[in-house]
mmCIF file of C-alpha atoms in Angstrom:
data_model
loop_
_atom_site.group_PDB
_atom_site.id
_atom_site.type_symbol
_atom_site.label_atom_id
_atom_site.label_comp_id
_atom_site.label_asym_id
_atom_site.label_seq_id
_atom_site.Cartn_x
_atom_site.Cartn_y
_atom_site.Cartn_z
ATOM 1 C CA LEU O 193 82.906 202.152 -35.610
ATOM 2 C CA ASP O 194 79.958 200.984 -33.511
ATOM 3 C CA ASP O 195 76.543 200.360 -35.049
ATOM 4 C CA GLY O 196 75.365 203.954 -34.541
ATOM 5 C CA ALA O 197 78.594 205.810 -35.347
ATOM 6 C CA LEU O 198 77.830 206.423 -39.021
ATOM 7 C CA ASP O 199 74.319 207.595 -38.169
ATOM 8 C CA ARG O 200 75.779 210.084 -35.700
ATOM 9 C CA VAL O 201 78.297 211.309 -38.275
ATOM 10 C CA LEU O 202 75.521 211.801 -40.826
ATOM 11 C CA GLY O 203 73.418 213.665 -38.244
ATOM 12 C CA ALA O 204 76.304 216.057 -37.635
ATOM 13 C CA LEU O 205 76.878 216.480 -41.379
ATOM 14 C CA LEU O 206 73.231 217.267 -42.050
ATOM 15 C CA THR O 207 73.192 219.766 -39.192
ATOM 16 C CA ARG O 208 76.083 221.630 -40.828
ATOM 17 C CA ALA O 209 74.405 221.409 -44.238
ATOM 18 C CA ALA O 210 71.146 222.812 -42.854
ATOM 19 C CA ASP O 211 72.947 225.751 -41.263
ATOM 20 C CA ALA O 212 75.115 226.401 -44.348
ATOM 21 C CA ARG O 213 72.158 225.959 -46.768
ATOM 22 C CA VAL O 214 73.975 223.463 -48.980
ATOM 23 C CA THR O 215 72.836 220.184 -50.552
ATOM 24 C CA VAL O 216 74.052 216.759 -49.400
ATOM 25 C CA VAL O 217 73.979 213.912 -51.939
ATOM 26 C CA GLU O 218 74.173 210.312 -50.676
ATOM 27 C CA ARG O 219 75.334 207.532 -52.981
ATOM 28 C CA ILE O 220 76.095 203.830 -52.481
ATOM 29 C CA GLU O 221 78.885 202.160 -54.453
ATOM 30 C CA GLY O 222 79.101 205.029 -56.926
ATOM 31 C CA GLY O 223 75.539 204.524 -58.158
ATOM 32 C CA PRO O 224 72.782 207.120 -58.509
ATOM 33 C CA PRO O 225 71.887 209.210 -55.453
ATOM 34 C CA THR O 226 70.051 207.263 -52.757
ATOM 35 C CA ALA O 227 69.117 210.369 -50.768
ATOM 36 C CA LEU O 228 69.091 214.127 -51.316
ATOM 37 C CA TRP O 229 69.092 216.529 -48.374
ATOM 38 C CA PHE O 230 68.544 220.188 -49.299
ATOM 39 C CA GLY O 231 70.032 222.381 -46.583
ATOM 40 C CA GLY O 232 68.078 225.580 -45.983
ATOM 41 C CA GLN O 233 64.749 224.016 -46.986
ATOM 42 C CA PRO O 234 62.044 222.949 -44.503
ATOM 43 C CA LEU O 235 62.891 219.385 -43.384
ATOM 44 C CA LEU O 236 65.740 219.306 -45.958
ATOM 45 C CA GLN O 237 63.208 218.585 -48.711
ATOM 46 C CA PRO O 238 63.714 219.256 -52.438
ATOM 47 C CA PRO O 239 61.737 222.194 -53.870
ATOM 48 C CA THR O 240 59.097 220.001 -55.527
ATOM 49 C CA GLU O 241 55.351 219.688 -55.137
ATOM 50 C CA LEU O 242 54.075 216.934 -52.821
ATOM 51 C CA ASP O 243 51.188 214.894 -54.266
ATOM 52 C CA GLU O 244 49.280 214.192 -51.069
ATOM 53 C CA ALA O 245 46.185 212.841 -52.856
ATOM 54 C CA HIS O 246 48.247 210.166 -54.628
ATOM 55 C CA ALA O 247 50.057 209.315 -51.378
ATOM 56 C CA GLN O 248 46.741 208.804 -49.587
ATOM 57 C CA ARG O 249 45.541 206.438 -52.333
ATOM 58 C CA VAL O 250 48.744 204.379 -52.110
ATOM 59 C CA LEU O 251 48.467 204.083 -48.337
ATOM 60 C CA ALA O 252 44.779 203.177 -48.513
ATOM 61 C CA ALA O 253 45.628 200.351 -50.941
ATOM 62 C CA ALA O 254 48.241 199.119 -48.431
ATOM 63 C CA GLY O 255 45.605 198.907 -45.695
ATOM 64 C CA ALA O 256 46.823 201.957 -43.789
ATOM 65 C CA ARG O 257 44.611 204.036 -41.557
ATOM 66 C CA VAL O 258 45.049 207.786 -42.026
ATOM 67 C CA GLU O 259 43.554 210.331 -39.639
ATOM 68 C CA ALA O 260 44.250 213.927 -40.598
ATOM 69 C CA GLY O 261 43.156 217.026 -38.728
ATOM 70 C CA THR O 262 44.108 220.666 -38.453
ATOM 71 C CA ASP O 263 46.498 219.975 -35.546
ATOM 72 C CA ARG O 264 47.791 216.440 -36.151
ATOM 73 C CA LEU O 265 48.286 213.585 -38.625
ATOM 74 C CA GLU O 266 48.204 209.932 -37.562
ATOM 75 C CA LEU O 267 49.160 207.026 -39.815
ATOM 76 C CA ALA O 268 48.902 203.357 -38.866
ATOM 77 C CA LEU O 269 50.087 200.494 -41.081
ATOM 78 C CA PRO O 270 49.413 196.826 -40.211
ATOM 79 C CA LEU O 271 52.575 194.785 -39.650
ATOM 80 C CA PRO O 272 52.904 191.351 -41.306
ATOM 81 C CA GLN O 273 52.701 188.437 -38.923
ATOM 82 C CA PRO O 274 52.675 184.614 -39.156
ATOM 83 C CA SER O 275 49.555 182.503 -38.995
ATOM 84 C CA ARG O 276 48.374 181.364 -35.560
ATOM 85 C CA VAL O 277 49.653 177.840 -36.192
ATOM 86 C CA ALA O 278 53.085 179.086 -37.270
ATOM 87 C CA ALA O 279 53.190 181.455 -34.295
ATOM 88 C CA ILE O 280 52.452 178.660 -31.806
ATOM 89 C CA LEU O 281 55.104 176.467 -33.398
ATOM 90 C CA GLY O 282 57.578 179.345 -33.241
ATOM 91 C CA LEU O 283 56.882 179.882 -29.541
ATOM 92 C CA VAL O 284 57.563 176.238 -28.768
ATOM 93 C CA LEU O 285 60.793 176.102 -30.779
ATOM 94 C CA LEU O 286 62.261 179.515 -29.960
ATOM 95 C CA ALA O 287 61.344 180.009 -26.304
ATOM 96 C CA PRO O 288 64.284 178.063 -24.774
ATOM 97 C CA LEU O 289 66.832 180.230 -26.624
ATOM 98 C CA ALA O 290 65.042 183.525 -27.282
ATOM 99 C CA LEU O 291 64.316 184.242 -23.620
ATOM 100 C CA TRP O 292 67.977 185.082 -23.003
ATOM 101 C CA THR O 293 68.129 188.233 -25.172
ATOM 102 C CA ALA O 294 66.043 191.408 -25.398
ATOM 103 C CA ALA O 295 65.576 190.924 -29.160
ATOM 104 C CA GLY O 296 64.527 187.329 -28.590
ATOM 105 C CA ARG O 297 61.986 188.305 -25.953
ATOM 106 C CA ALA O 298 60.579 190.964 -28.290
ATOM 107 C CA ARG O 299 60.222 188.338 -31.010
ATOM 108 C CA LEU O 300 58.437 186.021 -28.590
ATOM 109 C CA GLY O 301 56.051 188.857 -27.762
ATOM 110 C CA GLU O 302 55.239 189.253 -31.448
ATOM 111 C CA LEU O 303 54.635 185.513 -31.792
ATOM 112 C CA TRP O 304 52.428 185.549 -28.696
ATOM 113 C CA ASP O 305 50.272 188.318 -30.175
ATOM 114 C CA ALA O 306 49.993 186.415 -33.460
ATOM 115 C CA ALA O 307 49.087 183.177 -31.645
ATOM 116 C CA GLN O 308 46.204 185.029 -29.996
ATOM 117 C CA GLY O 309 45.101 186.561 -33.278
ATOM 118 C CA GLN O 310 46.017 190.084 -32.183
ATOM 119 C CA GLY O 311 47.431 192.217 -34.966
ATOM 120 C CA ARG O 312 50.275 194.710 -34.655
ATOM 121 C CA ALA O 313 50.736 198.011 -36.436
ATOM 122 C CA ARG O 314 53.356 200.708 -36.947
ATOM 123 C CA ARG O 315 51.900 204.077 -35.933
ATOM 124 C CA LEU O 316 53.412 207.483 -36.737
ATOM 125 C CA THR O 317 52.005 210.756 -35.479
ATOM 126 C CA VAL O 318 52.851 214.339 -36.387
ATOM 127 C CA ASP O 319 51.485 217.046 -34.100
ATOM 128 C CA ALA O 320 52.397 220.592 -33.116
ATOM 129 C CA ASP O 321 55.241 219.398 -30.878
ATOM 130 C CA GLY O 322 57.004 216.734 -32.934
ATOM 131 C CA LEU O 323 56.884 213.298 -34.520
ATOM 132 C CA ALA O 324 56.253 210.027 -32.674
ATOM 133 C CA VAL O 325 56.802 206.419 -33.786
ATOM 134 C CA GLU O 326 55.425 203.400 -31.939
ATOM 135 C CA THR O 327 54.382 199.803 -32.473
ATOM 136 C CA THR O 328 50.926 198.878 -31.257
ATOM 137 C CA GLY O 329 49.882 195.304 -30.583
ATOM 138 C CA GLY O 330 47.970 192.903 -28.410
ATOM 139 C CA GLY O 331 49.742 194.006 -25.249
ATOM 140 C CA GLY O 332 49.196 197.704 -25.932
ATOM 141 C CA PRO O 333 51.600 200.239 -27.431
ATOM 142 C CA ALA O 334 55.323 199.707 -27.136
ATOM 143 C CA PRO O 335 57.451 202.523 -25.650
ATOM 144 C CA ARG O 336 57.055 205.557 -27.874
ATOM 145 C CA GLY O 337 60.000 207.039 -29.708
ATOM 146 C CA ARG O 338 59.431 210.767 -30.031
ATOM 147 C CA ILE O 339 61.448 213.479 -31.775
ATOM 148 C CA ASP O 340 60.886 217.106 -30.853
ATOM 149 C CA ARG O 341 60.071 219.351 -33.807
ATOM 150 C CA LYS O 342 63.085 221.556 -33.009
ATOM 151 C CA ASP O 343 65.387 218.537 -33.247
ATOM 152 C CA LEU O 344 64.058 216.942 -36.438
ATOM 153 C CA LEU O 345 66.102 218.125 -39.417
ATOM 154 C CA GLY O 346 64.672 216.025 -42.223
ATOM 155 C CA ILE O 347 62.530 213.103 -43.328
ATOM 156 C CA GLY O 348 63.828 210.735 -46.002
ATOM 157 C CA TRP O 349 63.090 207.381 -47.614
ATOM 158 C CA GLY O 350 65.701 205.164 -49.228
ATOM 159 C CA PRO O 351 68.291 202.389 -48.877
ATOM 160 C CA VAL O 352 71.129 202.516 -46.354
ATOM 161 C CA LEU O 353 74.254 200.565 -45.508
ATOM 162 C CA GLY O 354 74.095 198.188 -42.547
ATOM 163 C CA PRO O 355 76.615 198.076 -39.687
ATOM 164 C CA ALA O 356 80.143 196.666 -39.928
ATOM 165 C CA PRO O 357 81.633 194.237 -40.622
ATOM 166 C CA ALA O 358 79.136 193.089 -43.282
ATOM 167 C CA VAL O 359 78.085 196.613 -44.412
ATOM 168 C CA LEU O 360 75.249 195.248 -46.527
ATOM 169 C CA ARG O 361 72.662 197.324 -48.352
ATOM 170 C CA ARG O 362 69.413 197.576 -46.360
ATOM 171 C CA GLY O 363 66.003 198.996 -46.996
ATOM 172 C CA PRO O 364 64.552 201.178 -48.255
ATOM 173 C CA LEU O 365 63.741 202.570 -44.803
ATOM 174 C CA LEU O 366 62.136 205.690 -43.393
ATOM 175 C CA ARG O 367 64.964 207.970 -42.234
ATOM 176 C CA LEU O 368 64.439 210.580 -39.526
ATOM 177 C CA ALA O 369 67.434 212.919 -39.455
ATOM 178 C CA THR O 370 68.050 214.729 -36.159
ATOM 179 C CA ARG O 371 70.886 216.880 -34.894
ATOM 180 C CA GLN O 372 72.291 213.836 -33.082
ATOM 181 C CA ASN O 373 71.870 210.989 -35.590
ATOM 182 C CA VAL O 374 69.670 209.498 -38.297
ATOM 183 C CA GLN O 375 67.019 207.124 -36.958
ATOM 184 C CA LEU O 376 65.776 204.277 -39.160
ATOM 185 C CA VAL O 377 62.192 202.988 -39.181
ATOM 186 C CA SER O 378 61.062 199.894 -41.074
ATOM 187 C CA ILE O 379 57.797 200.449 -42.931
ATOM 188 C CA PRO O 380 55.661 197.459 -43.977
ATOM 189 C CA GLY O 381 54.631 197.192 -47.609
ATOM 190 C CA ASP O 382 56.407 197.847 -50.878
ATOM 191 C CA PRO O 383 58.693 200.851 -51.579
ATOM 192 C CA ASN O 384 55.746 202.912 -52.848
ATOM 193 C CA THR O 385 54.123 202.620 -49.415
ATOM 194 C CA GLY O 386 57.167 204.079 -47.693
ATOM 195 C CA GLU O 387 57.496 206.937 -50.155
ATOM 196 C CA ALA O 388 53.791 207.773 -49.776
ATOM 197 C CA LEU O 389 54.250 207.791 -46.006
ATOM 198 C CA ARG O 390 57.198 210.187 -46.333
ATOM 199 C CA VAL O 391 55.116 212.555 -48.467
ATOM 200 C CA LEU O 392 52.254 212.777 -45.966
ATOM 201 C CA LEU O 393 54.540 213.113 -42.943
ATOM 202 C CA THR O 394 56.551 215.838 -44.669
ATOM 203 C CA ALA O 395 53.508 217.777 -45.839
ATOM 204 C CA ALA O 396 51.921 217.678 -42.375
ATOM 205 C CA ALA O 397 55.140 218.723 -40.638
ATOM 206 C CA GLN O 398 55.701 221.598 -43.060
ATOM 207 C CA ARG O 399 52.219 222.939 -42.400
ATOM 208 C CA LEU O 400 52.321 222.512 -38.624
ATOM 209 C CA TRP O 401 55.913 223.528 -37.928
ATOM 210 C CA HIS O 402 56.998 225.814 -40.728
ATOM 211 C CA ALA O 403 53.692 227.456 -41.681
ATOM 212 C CA THR O 404 54.438 226.624 -45.289
ATOM 213 C CA GLY O 405 53.491 224.158 -47.965
ATOM 214 C CA PRO O 406 55.782 222.376 -50.402
ATOM 215 C CA SER O 407 56.409 225.597 -52.331
ATOM 216 C CA GLY O 408 59.247 226.437 -49.939
ATOM 217 C CA GLY O 409 60.944 229.495 -51.375
ATOM 218 C CA SER O 410 63.755 229.544 -48.804
ATOM 219 C CA PRO O 411 67.175 230.780 -50.007
ATOM 220 C CA ALA O 412 69.834 228.091 -50.448
ATOM 221 C CA HIS O 413 73.061 227.608 -52.382
ATOM 222 C CA CYS O 414 72.844 226.292 -55.938
ATOM 223 C CA PRO O 415 74.298 222.737 -55.898
ATOM 224 C CA TYR O 416 76.040 223.518 -59.201
ATOM 225 C CA CYS O 417 77.642 226.987 -58.755
ATOM 226 C CA ALA O 418 76.901 227.839 -55.071
ATOM 227 C CA THR O 419 74.878 231.005 -55.839
ATOM 228 C CA LEU O 420 72.420 231.781 -53.034
ATOM 229 C CA TYR O 421 68.836 232.235 -54.262
ATOM 230 C CA PRO O 422 65.263 231.281 -53.207
ATOM 231 C CA PHE O 423 64.464 227.661 -54.067
ATOM 232 C CA ALA O 424 60.944 226.887 -55.283
ATOM 233 C CA PRO O 425 59.274 224.377 -57.630
ATOM 234 C CA GLY O 426 60.317 225.178 -61.190
ATOM 235 C CA ALA O 427 62.913 227.760 -60.144
ATOM 236 C CA SER O 428 66.434 227.819 -61.610
ATOM 237 C CA CYS O 429 69.652 229.443 -60.498
ATOM 238 C CA PRO O 430 69.798 233.103 -61.674
ATOM 239 C CA SER O 431 73.546 232.756 -62.185
ATOM 240 C CA CYS O 432 74.128 229.450 -64.012
ATOM 241 C CA GLY O 433 70.550 228.522 -64.964
ATOM 242 C CA ALA O 434 70.706 225.047 -63.355
ATOM 243 C CA PRO O 435 67.690 223.826 -61.355
ATOM 244 C CA PRO O 436 68.307 222.634 -57.764
ATOM 245 C CA LEU O 437 68.146 219.002 -58.899
ATOM 246 C CA ALA O 438 70.937 219.410 -61.477
ATOM 247 C CA LEU O 439 73.491 217.971 -58.995
ATOM 248 C CA HIS O 440 76.449 218.249 -61.370
ATOM 249 C CA GLY O 441 74.841 215.903 -63.864
ATOM 250 C CA LEU O 442 74.215 213.039 -61.438
ATOM 251 C CA PRO O 443 71.133 210.986 -62.391
ATOM 252 C CA VAL O 444 68.241 211.325 -59.962
#
């Protein structure tokens, strides 16, 4: 499999799950679930309340800039970078080799910005049309990666497996599930920063695209007995009594 094959397979799987209104549970090495995708719910989210106030406090502590309006949400988090001295030294040592690859040239660009004292940031924007991710820096914004709202299935945060042959555990990372694949975005800061980012992105997208809050209420199949009923915070299956997060006894 090439580096993106598994992401494409997961994108196809989540598309089927969304249409069939069933839950997908991801696990690594038989451990507890690393991701839960609830088919039939807006952005495949679990029927739980989103604590936006707490998420904003976490992001503020991480140095993030949050601009929220009625028609858009913009989040910008500063990216870590070396000191100016270390950046200059890196330019001198890496330039002869790094110039030959695209990744190397990108790294040299980062070092050049740091050497000039120009910070870089990861910026994510949710508006009425979709979600955009870009890296801003001394040379201006990098090419923007944008996902149309009709194509974005879900927003997740958690660890993933890296490409073959090593297949090492990576992350946690922001995960943007589309009908074609699952795109991964590295978020600076500790895991709480990434989870807070997911909460605000999800809440904004639900309001702008689905005209709903976290209460959901969309019908989906019980993960335990497959009965179809409206999911909502605190709701349980009318047939077996299990809540949506029961997941056959798996720890969550």
